[in-house]
PDB file of N, CA and C in Angstrom:
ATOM      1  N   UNK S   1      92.452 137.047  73.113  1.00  0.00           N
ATOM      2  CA  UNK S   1      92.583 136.096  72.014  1.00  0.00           C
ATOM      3  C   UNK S   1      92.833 136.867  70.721  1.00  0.00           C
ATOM      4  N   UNK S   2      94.003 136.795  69.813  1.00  0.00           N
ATOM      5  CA  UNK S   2      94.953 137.534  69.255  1.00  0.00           C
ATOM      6  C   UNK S   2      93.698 137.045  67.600  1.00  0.00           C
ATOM      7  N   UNK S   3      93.442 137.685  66.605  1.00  0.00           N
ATOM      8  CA  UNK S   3      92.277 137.816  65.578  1.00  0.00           C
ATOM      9  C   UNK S   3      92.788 136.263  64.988  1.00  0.00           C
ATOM     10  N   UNK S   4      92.219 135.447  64.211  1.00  0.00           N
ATOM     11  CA  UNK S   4      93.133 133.778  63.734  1.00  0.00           C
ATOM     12  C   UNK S   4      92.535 133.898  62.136  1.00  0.00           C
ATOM     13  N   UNK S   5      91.375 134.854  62.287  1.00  0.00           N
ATOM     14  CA  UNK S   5      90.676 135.115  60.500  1.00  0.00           C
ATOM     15  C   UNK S   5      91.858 135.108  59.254  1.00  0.00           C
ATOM     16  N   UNK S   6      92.167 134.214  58.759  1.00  0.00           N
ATOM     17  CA  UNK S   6      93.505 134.642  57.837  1.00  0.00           C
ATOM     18  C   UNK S   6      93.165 135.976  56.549  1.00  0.00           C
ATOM     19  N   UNK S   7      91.721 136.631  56.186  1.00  0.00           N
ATOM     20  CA  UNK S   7      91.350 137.410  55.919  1.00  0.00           C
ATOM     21  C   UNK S   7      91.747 138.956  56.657  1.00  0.00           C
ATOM     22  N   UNK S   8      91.781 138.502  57.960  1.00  0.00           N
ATOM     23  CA  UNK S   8      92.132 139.871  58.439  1.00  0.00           C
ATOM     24  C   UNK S   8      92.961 140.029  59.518  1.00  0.00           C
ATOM     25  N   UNK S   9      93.934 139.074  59.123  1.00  0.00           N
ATOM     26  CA  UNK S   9      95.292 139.189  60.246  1.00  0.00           C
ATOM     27  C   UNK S   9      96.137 140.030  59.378  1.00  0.00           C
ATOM     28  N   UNK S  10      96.238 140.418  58.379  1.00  0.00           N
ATOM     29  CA  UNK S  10      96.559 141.300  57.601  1.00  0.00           C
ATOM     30  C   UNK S  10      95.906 142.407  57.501  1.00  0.00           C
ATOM     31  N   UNK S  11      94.379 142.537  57.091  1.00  0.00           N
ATOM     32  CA  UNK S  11      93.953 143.753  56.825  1.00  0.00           C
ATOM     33  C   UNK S  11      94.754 144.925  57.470  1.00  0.00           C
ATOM     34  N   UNK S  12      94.514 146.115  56.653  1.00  0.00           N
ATOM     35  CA  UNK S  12      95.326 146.977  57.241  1.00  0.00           C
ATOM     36  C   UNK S  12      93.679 147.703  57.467  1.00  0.00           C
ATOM     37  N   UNK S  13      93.475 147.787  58.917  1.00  0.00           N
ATOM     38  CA  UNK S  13      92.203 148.206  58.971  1.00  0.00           C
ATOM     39  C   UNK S  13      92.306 149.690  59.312  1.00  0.00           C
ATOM     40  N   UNK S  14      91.190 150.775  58.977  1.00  0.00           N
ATOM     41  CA  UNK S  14      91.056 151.844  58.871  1.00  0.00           C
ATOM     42  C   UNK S  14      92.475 153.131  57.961  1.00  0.00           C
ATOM     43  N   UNK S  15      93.018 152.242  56.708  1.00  0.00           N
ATOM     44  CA  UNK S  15      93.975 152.627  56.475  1.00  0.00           C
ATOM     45  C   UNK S  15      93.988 154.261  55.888  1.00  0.00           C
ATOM     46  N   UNK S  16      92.595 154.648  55.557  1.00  0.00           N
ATOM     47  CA  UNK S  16      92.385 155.641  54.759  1.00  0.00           C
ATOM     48  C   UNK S  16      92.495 157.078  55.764  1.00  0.00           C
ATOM     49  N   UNK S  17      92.368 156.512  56.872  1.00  0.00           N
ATOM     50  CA  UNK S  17      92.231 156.990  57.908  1.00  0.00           C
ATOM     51  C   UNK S  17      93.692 157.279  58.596  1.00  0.00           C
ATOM     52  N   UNK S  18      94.658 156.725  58.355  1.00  0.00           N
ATOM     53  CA  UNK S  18      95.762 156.801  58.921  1.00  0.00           C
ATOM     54  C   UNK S  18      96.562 157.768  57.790  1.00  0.00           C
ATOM     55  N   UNK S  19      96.272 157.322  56.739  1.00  0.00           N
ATOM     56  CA  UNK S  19      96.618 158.306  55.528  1.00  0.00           C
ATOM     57  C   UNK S  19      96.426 159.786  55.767  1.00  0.00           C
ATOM     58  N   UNK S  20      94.946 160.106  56.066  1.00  0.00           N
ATOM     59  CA  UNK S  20      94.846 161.739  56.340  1.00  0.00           C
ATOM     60  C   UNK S  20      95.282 162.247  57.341  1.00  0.00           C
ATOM     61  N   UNK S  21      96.361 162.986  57.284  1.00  0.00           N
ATOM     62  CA  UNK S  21      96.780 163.738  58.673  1.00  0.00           C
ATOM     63  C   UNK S  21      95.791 164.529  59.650  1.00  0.00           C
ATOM     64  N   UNK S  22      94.355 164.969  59.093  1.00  0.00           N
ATOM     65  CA  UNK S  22      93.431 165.499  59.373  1.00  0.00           C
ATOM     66  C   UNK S  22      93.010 164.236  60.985  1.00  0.00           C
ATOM     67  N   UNK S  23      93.149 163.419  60.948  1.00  0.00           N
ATOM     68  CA  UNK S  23      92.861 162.500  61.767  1.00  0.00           C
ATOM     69  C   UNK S  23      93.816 161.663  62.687  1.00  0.00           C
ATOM     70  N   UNK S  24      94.141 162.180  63.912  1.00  0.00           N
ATOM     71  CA  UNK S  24      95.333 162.216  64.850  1.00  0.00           C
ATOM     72  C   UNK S  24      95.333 160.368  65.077  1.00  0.00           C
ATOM     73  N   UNK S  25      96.778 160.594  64.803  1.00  0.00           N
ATOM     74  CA  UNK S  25      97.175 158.302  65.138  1.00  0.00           C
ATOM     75  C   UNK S  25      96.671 158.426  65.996  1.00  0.00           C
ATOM     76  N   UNK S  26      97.074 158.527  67.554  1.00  0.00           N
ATOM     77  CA  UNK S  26      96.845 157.747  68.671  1.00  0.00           C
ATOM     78  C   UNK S  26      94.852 157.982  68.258  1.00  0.00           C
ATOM     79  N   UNK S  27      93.612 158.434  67.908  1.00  0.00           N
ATOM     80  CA  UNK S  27      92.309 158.245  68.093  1.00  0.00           C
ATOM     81  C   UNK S  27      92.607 157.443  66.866  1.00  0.00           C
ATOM     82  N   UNK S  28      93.007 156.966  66.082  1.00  0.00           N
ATOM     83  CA  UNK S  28      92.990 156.410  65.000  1.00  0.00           C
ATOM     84  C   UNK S  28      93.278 154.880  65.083  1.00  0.00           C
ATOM     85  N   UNK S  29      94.198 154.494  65.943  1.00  0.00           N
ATOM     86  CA  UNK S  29      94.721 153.420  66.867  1.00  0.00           C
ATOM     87  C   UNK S  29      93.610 153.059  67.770  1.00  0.00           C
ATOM     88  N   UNK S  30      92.780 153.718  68.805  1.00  0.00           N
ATOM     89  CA  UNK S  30      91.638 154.069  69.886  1.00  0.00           C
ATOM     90  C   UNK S  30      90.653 153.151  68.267  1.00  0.00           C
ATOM     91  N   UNK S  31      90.679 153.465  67.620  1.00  0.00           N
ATOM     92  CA  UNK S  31      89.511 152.904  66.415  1.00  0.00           C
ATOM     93  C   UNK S  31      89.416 151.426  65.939  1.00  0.00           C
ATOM     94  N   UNK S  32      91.190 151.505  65.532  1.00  0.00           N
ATOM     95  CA  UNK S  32      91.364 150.379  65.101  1.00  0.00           C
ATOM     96  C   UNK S  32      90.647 148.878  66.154  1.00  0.00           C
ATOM     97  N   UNK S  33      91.511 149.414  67.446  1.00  0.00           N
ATOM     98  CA  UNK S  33      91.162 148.625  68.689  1.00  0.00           C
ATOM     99  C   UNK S  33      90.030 148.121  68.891  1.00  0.00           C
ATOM    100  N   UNK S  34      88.982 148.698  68.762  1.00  0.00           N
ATOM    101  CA  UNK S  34      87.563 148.918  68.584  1.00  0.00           C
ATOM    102  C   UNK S  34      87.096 147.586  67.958  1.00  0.00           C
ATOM    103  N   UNK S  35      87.478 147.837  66.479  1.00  0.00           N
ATOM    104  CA  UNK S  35      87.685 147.233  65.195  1.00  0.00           C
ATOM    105  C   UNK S  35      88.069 145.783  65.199  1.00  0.00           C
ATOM    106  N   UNK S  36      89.200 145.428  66.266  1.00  0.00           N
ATOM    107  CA  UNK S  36      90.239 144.152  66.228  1.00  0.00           C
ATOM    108  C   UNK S  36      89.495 143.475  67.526  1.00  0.00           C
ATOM    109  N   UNK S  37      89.103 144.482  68.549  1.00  0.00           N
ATOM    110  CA  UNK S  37      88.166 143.788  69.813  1.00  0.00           C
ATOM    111  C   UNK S  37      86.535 142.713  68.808  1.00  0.00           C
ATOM    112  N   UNK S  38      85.959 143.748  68.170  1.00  0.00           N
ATOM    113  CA  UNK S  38      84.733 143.444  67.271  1.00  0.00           C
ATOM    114  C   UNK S  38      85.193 141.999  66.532  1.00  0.00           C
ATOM    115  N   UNK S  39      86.527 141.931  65.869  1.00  0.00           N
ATOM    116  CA  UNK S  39      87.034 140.708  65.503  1.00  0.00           C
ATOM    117  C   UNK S  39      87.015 139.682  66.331  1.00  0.00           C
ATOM    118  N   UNK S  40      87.804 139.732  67.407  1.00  0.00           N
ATOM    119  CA  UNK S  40      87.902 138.986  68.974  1.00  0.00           C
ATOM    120  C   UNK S  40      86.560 138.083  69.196  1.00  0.00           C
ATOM    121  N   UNK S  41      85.598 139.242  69.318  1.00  0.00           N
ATOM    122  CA  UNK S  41      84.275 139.178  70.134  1.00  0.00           C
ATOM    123  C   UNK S  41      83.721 138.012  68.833  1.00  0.00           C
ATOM    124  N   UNK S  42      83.488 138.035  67.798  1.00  0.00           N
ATOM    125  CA  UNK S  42      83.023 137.525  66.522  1.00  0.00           C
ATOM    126  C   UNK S  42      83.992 136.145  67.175  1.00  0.00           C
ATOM    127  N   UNK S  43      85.287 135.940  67.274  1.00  0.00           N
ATOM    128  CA  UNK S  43      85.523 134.807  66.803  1.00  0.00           C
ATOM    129  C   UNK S  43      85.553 134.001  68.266  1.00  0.00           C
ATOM    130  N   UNK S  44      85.124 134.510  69.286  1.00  0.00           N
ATOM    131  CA  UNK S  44      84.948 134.168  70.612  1.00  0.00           C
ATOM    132  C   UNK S  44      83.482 133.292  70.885  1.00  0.00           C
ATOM    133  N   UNK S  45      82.174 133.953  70.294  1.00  0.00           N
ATOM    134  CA  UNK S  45      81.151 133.828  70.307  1.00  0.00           C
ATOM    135  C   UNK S  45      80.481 133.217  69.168  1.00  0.00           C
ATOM    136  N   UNK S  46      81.318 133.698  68.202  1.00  0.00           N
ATOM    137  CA  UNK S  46      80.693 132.711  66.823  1.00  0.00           C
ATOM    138  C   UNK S  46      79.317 133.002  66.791  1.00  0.00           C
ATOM    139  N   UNK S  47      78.794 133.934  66.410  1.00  0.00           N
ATOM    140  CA  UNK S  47      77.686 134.228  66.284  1.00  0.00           C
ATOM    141  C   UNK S  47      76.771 133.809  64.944  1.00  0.00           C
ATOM    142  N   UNK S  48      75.819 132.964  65.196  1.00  0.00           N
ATOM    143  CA  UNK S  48      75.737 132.080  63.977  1.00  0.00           C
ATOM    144  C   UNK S  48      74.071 132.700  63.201  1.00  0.00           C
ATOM    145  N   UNK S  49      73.851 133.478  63.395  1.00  0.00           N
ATOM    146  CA  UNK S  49      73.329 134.109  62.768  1.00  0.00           C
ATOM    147  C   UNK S  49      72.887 135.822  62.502  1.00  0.00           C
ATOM    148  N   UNK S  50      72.402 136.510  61.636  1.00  0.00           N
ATOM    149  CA  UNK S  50      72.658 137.840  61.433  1.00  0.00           C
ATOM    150  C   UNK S  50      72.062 138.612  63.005  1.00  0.00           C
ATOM    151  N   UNK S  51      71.112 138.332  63.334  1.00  0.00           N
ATOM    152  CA  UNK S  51      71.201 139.032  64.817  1.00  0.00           C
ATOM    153  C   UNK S  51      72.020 138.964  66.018  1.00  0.00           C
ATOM    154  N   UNK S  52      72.319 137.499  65.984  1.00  0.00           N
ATOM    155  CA  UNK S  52      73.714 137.761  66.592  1.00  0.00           C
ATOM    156  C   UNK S  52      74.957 138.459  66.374  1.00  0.00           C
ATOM    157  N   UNK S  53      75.327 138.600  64.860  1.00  0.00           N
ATOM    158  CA  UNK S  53      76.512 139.327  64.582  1.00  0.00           C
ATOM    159  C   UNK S  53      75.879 140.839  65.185  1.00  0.00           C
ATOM    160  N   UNK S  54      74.889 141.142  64.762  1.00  0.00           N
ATOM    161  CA  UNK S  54      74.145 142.552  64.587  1.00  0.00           C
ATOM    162  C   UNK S  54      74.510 143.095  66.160  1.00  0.00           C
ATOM    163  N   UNK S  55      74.284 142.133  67.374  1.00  0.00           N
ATOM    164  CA  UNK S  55      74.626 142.264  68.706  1.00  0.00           C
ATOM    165  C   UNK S  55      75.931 143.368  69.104  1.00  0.00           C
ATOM    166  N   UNK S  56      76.843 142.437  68.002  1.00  0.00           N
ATOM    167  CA  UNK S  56      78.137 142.535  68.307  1.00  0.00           C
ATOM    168  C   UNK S  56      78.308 143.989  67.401  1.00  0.00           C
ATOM    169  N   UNK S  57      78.240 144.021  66.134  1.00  0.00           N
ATOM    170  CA  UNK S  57      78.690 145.267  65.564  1.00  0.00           C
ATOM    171  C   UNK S  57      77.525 146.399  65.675  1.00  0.00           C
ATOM    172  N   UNK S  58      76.534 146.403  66.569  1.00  0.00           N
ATOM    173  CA  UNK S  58      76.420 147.353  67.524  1.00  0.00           C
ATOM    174  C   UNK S  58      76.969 148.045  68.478  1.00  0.00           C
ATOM    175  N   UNK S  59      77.344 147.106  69.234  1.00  0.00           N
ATOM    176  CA  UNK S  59      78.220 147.293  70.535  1.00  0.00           C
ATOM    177  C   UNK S  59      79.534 148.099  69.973  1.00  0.00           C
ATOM    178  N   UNK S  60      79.512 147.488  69.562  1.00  0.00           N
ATOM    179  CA  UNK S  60      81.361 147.812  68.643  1.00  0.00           C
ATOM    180  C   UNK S  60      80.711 149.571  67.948  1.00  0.00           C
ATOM    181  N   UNK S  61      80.114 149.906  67.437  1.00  0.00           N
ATOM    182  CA  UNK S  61      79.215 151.548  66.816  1.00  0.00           C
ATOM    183  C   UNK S  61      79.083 151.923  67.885  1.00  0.00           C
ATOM    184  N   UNK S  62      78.303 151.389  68.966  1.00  0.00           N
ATOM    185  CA  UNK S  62      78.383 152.533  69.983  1.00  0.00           C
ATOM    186  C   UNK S  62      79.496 153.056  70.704  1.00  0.00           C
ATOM    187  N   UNK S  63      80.634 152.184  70.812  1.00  0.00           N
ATOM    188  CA  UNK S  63      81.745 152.585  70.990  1.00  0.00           C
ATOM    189  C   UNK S  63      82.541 153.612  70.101  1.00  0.00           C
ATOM    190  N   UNK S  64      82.413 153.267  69.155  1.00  0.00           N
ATOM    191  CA  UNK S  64      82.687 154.595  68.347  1.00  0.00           C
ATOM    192  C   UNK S  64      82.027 155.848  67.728  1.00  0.00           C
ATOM    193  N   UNK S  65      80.722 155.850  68.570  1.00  0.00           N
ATOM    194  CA  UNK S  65      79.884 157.256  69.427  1.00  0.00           C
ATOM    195  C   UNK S  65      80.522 157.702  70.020  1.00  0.00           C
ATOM    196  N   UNK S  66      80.499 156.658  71.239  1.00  0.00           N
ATOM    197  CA  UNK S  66      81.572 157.433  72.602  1.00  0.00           C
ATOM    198  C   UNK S  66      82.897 158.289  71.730  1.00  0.00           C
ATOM    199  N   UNK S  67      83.804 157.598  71.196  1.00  0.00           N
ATOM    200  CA  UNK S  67      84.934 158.403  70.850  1.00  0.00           C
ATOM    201  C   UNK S  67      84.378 159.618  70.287  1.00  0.00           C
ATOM    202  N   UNK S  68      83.888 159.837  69.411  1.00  0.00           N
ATOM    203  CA  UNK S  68      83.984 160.748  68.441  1.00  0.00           C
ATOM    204  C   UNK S  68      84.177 162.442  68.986  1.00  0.00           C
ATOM    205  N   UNK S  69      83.542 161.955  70.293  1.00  0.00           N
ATOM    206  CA  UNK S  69      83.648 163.343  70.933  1.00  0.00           C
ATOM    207  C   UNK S  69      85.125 163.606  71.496  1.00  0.00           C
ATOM    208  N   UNK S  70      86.055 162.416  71.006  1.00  0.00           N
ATOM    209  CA  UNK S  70      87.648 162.463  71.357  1.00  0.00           C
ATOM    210  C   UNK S  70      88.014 163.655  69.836  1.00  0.00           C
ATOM    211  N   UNK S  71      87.812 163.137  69.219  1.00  0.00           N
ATOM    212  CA  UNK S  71      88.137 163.638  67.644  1.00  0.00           C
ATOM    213  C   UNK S  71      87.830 164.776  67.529  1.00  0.00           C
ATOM    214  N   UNK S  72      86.638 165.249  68.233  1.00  0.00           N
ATOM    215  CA  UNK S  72      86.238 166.913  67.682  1.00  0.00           C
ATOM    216  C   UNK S  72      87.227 167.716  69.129  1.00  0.00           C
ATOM    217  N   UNK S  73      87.760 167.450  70.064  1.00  0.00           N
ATOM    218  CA  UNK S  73      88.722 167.942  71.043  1.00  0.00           C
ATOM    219  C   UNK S  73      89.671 168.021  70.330  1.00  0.00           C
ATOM    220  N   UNK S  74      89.864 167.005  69.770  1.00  0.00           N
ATOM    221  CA  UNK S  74      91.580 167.524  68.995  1.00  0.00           C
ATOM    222  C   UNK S  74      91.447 167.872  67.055  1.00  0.00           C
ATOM    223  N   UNK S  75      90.365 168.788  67.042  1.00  0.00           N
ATOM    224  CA  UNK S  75      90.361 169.277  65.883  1.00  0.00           C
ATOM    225  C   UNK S  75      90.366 168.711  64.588  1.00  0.00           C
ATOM    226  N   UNK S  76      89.228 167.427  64.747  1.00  0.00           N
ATOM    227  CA  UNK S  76      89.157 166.653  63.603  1.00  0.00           C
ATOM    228  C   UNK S  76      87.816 166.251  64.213  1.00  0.00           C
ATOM    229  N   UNK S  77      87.002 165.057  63.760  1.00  0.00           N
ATOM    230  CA  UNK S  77      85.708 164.423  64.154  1.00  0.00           C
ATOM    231  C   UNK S  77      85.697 163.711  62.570  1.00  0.00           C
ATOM    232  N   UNK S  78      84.689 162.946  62.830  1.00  0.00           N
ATOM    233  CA  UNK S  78      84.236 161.343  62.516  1.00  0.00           C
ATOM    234  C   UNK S  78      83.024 161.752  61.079  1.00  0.00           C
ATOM    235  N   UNK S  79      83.870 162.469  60.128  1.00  0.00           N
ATOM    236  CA  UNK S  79      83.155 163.008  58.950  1.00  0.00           C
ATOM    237  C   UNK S  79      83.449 161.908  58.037  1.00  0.00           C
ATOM    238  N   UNK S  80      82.630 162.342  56.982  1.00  0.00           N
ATOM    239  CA  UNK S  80      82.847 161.433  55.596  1.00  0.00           C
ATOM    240  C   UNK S  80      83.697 160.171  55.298  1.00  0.00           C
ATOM    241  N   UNK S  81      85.029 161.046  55.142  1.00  0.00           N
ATOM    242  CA  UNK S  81      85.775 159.999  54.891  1.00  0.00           C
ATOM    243  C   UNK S  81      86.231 158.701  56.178  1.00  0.00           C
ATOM    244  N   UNK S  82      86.025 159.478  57.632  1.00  0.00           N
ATOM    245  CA  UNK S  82      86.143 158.693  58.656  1.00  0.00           C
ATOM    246  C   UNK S  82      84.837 157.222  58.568  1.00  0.00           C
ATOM    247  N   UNK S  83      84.263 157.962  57.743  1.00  0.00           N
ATOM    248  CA  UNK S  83      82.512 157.111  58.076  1.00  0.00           C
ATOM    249  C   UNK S  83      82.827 155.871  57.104  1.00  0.00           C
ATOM    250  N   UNK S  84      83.122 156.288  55.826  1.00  0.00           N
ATOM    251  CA  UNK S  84      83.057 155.538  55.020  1.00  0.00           C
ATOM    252  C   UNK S  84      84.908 154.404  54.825  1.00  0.00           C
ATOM    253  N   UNK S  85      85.374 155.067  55.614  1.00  0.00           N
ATOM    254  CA  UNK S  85      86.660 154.010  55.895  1.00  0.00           C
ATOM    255  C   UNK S  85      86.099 152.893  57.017  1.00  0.00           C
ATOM    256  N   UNK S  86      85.246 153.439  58.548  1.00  0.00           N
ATOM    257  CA  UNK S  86      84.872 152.299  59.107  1.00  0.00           C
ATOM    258  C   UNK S  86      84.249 151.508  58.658  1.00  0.00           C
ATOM    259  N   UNK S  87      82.547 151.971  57.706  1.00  0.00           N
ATOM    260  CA  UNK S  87      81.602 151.137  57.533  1.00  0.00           C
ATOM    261  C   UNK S  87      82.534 149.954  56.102  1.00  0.00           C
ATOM    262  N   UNK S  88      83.336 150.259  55.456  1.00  0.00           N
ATOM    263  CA  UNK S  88      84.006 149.291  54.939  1.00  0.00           C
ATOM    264  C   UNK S  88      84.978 148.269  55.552  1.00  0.00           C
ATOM    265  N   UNK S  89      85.564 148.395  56.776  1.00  0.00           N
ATOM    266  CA  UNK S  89      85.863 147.781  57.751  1.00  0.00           C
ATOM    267  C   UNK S  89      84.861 146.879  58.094  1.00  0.00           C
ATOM    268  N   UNK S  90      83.993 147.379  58.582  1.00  0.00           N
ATOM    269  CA  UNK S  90      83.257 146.685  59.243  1.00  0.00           C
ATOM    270  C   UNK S  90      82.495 145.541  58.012  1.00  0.00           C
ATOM    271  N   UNK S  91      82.195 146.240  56.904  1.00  0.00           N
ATOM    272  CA  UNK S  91      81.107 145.229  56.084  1.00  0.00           C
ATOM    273  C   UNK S  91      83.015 143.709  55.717  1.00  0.00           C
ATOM    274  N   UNK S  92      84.232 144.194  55.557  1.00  0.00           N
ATOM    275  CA  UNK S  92      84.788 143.379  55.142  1.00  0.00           C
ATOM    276  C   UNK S  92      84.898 142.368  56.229  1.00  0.00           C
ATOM    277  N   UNK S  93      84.509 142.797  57.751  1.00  0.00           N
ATOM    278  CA  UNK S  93      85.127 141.931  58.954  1.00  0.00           C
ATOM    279  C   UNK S  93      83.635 140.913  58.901  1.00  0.00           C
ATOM    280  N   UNK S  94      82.231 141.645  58.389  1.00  0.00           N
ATOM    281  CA  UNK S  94      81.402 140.600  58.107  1.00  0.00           C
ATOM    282  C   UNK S  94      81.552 139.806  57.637  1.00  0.00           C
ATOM    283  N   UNK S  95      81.771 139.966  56.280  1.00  0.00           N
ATOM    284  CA  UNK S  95      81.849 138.932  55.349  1.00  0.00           C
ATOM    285  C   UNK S  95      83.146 138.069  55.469  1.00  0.00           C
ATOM    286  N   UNK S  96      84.378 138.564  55.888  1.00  0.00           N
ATOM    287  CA  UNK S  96      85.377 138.061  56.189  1.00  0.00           C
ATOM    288  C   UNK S  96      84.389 136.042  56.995  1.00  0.00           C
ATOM    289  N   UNK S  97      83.740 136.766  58.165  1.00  0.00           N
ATOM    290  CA  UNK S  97      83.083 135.811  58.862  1.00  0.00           C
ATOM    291  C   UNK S  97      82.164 134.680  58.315  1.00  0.00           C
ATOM    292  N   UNK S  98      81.744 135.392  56.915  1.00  0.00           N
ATOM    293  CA  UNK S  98      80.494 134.490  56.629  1.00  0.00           C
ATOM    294  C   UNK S  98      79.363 135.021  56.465  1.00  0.00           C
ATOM    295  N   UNK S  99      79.338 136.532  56.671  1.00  0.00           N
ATOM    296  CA  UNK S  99      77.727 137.080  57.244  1.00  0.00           C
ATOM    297  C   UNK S  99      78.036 137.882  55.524  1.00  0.00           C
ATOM    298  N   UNK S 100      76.874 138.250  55.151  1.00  0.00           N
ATOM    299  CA  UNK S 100      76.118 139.076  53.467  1.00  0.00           C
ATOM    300  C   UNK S 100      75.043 139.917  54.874  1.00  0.00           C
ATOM    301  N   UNK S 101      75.671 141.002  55.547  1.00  0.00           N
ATOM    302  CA  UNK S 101      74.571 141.825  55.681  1.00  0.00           C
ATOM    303  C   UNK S 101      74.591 143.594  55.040  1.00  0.00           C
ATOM    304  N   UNK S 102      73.987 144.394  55.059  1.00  0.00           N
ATOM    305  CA  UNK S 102      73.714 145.166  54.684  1.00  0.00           C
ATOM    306  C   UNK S 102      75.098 146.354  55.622  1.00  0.00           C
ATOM    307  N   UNK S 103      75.649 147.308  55.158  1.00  0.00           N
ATOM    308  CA  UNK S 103      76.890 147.965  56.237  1.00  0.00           C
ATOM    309  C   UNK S 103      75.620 149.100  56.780  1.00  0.00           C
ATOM    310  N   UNK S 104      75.086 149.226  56.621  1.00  0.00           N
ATOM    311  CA  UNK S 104      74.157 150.232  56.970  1.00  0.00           C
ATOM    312  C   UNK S 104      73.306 149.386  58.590  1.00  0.00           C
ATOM    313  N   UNK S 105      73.312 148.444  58.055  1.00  0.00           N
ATOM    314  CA  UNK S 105      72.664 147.348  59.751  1.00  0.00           C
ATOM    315  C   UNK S 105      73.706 147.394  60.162  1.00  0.00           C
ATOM    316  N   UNK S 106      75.222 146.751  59.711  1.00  0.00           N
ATOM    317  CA  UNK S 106      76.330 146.577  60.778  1.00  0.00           C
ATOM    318  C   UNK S 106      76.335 147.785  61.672  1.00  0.00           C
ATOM    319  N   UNK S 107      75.975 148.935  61.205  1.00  0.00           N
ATOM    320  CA  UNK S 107      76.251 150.357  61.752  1.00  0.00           C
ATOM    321  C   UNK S 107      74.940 151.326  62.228  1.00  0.00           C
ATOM    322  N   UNK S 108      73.918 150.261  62.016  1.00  0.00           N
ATOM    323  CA  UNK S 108      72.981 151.103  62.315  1.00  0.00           C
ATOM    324  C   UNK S 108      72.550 152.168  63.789  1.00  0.00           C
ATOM    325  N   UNK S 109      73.357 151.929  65.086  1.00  0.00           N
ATOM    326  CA  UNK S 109      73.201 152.767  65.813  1.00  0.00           C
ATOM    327  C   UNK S 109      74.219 154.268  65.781  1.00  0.00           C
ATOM    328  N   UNK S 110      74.511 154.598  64.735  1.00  0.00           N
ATOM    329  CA  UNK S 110      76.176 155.357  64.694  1.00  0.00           C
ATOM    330  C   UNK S 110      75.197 157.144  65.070  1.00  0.00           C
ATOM    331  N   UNK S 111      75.893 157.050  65.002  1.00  0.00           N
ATOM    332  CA  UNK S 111      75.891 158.979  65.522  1.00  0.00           C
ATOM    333  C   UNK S 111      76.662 159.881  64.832  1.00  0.00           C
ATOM    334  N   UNK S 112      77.390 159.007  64.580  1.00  0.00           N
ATOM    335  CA  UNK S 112      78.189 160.160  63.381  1.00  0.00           C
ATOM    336  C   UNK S 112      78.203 159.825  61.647  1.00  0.00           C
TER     337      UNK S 112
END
């Protein structure tokens, strides 16, 4: 089910990220996906309150645990600017929804 949010059928998500050459497209794409599934899942389930969203953009962080160990193989990893391009992703795909939570909860299981 293709994202219908008119907020973020546009976003250009993780763009800061596509900008630095330091950070290879195809894991950058592997992110986005991540990112646009987390959208999916949100507008599939409608999660109608903050622990429910919290469910979902967990799931969606631990997935981008798993990668990160893609990123440090090909001579980059999931630093600063990687961190702070997702967790703004993620707090805009909240609120996009309806949810005022904290990006630090959206992300609270992260590893990197």
């Amino acid at each position: 089910m293709p994202i219908t949010n008119p907020q973020l059928l546009s976003h250009p998500f993780l763009q800061d990220m596509y900008r630095d050459a330091y950070f290879p497209d195809f894991l950058v794409d592997k992110c986005k996906q991540i990112l646009v599934r987390l959208c999916e899942a949100i507008e599939a389930q409608k999660p109608s309150d903050n622990a429910s969203l919290l469910r979902l953009t967990h799931a969606a962080t631990e997935e981008f645990n798993a990668i990160a160990e893609e990123f440090e193989e090909n001579d980059s990893e999931l630093e600063t600017a990687a961190r702070e391009a997702i967790a703004a992703d993620f707090e805009t795909i909240a609120r996009a929804y309806g949810f005022d939570i904290d990006t630090e909860e959206l992300i609270a299981p992260r590893d990197w």
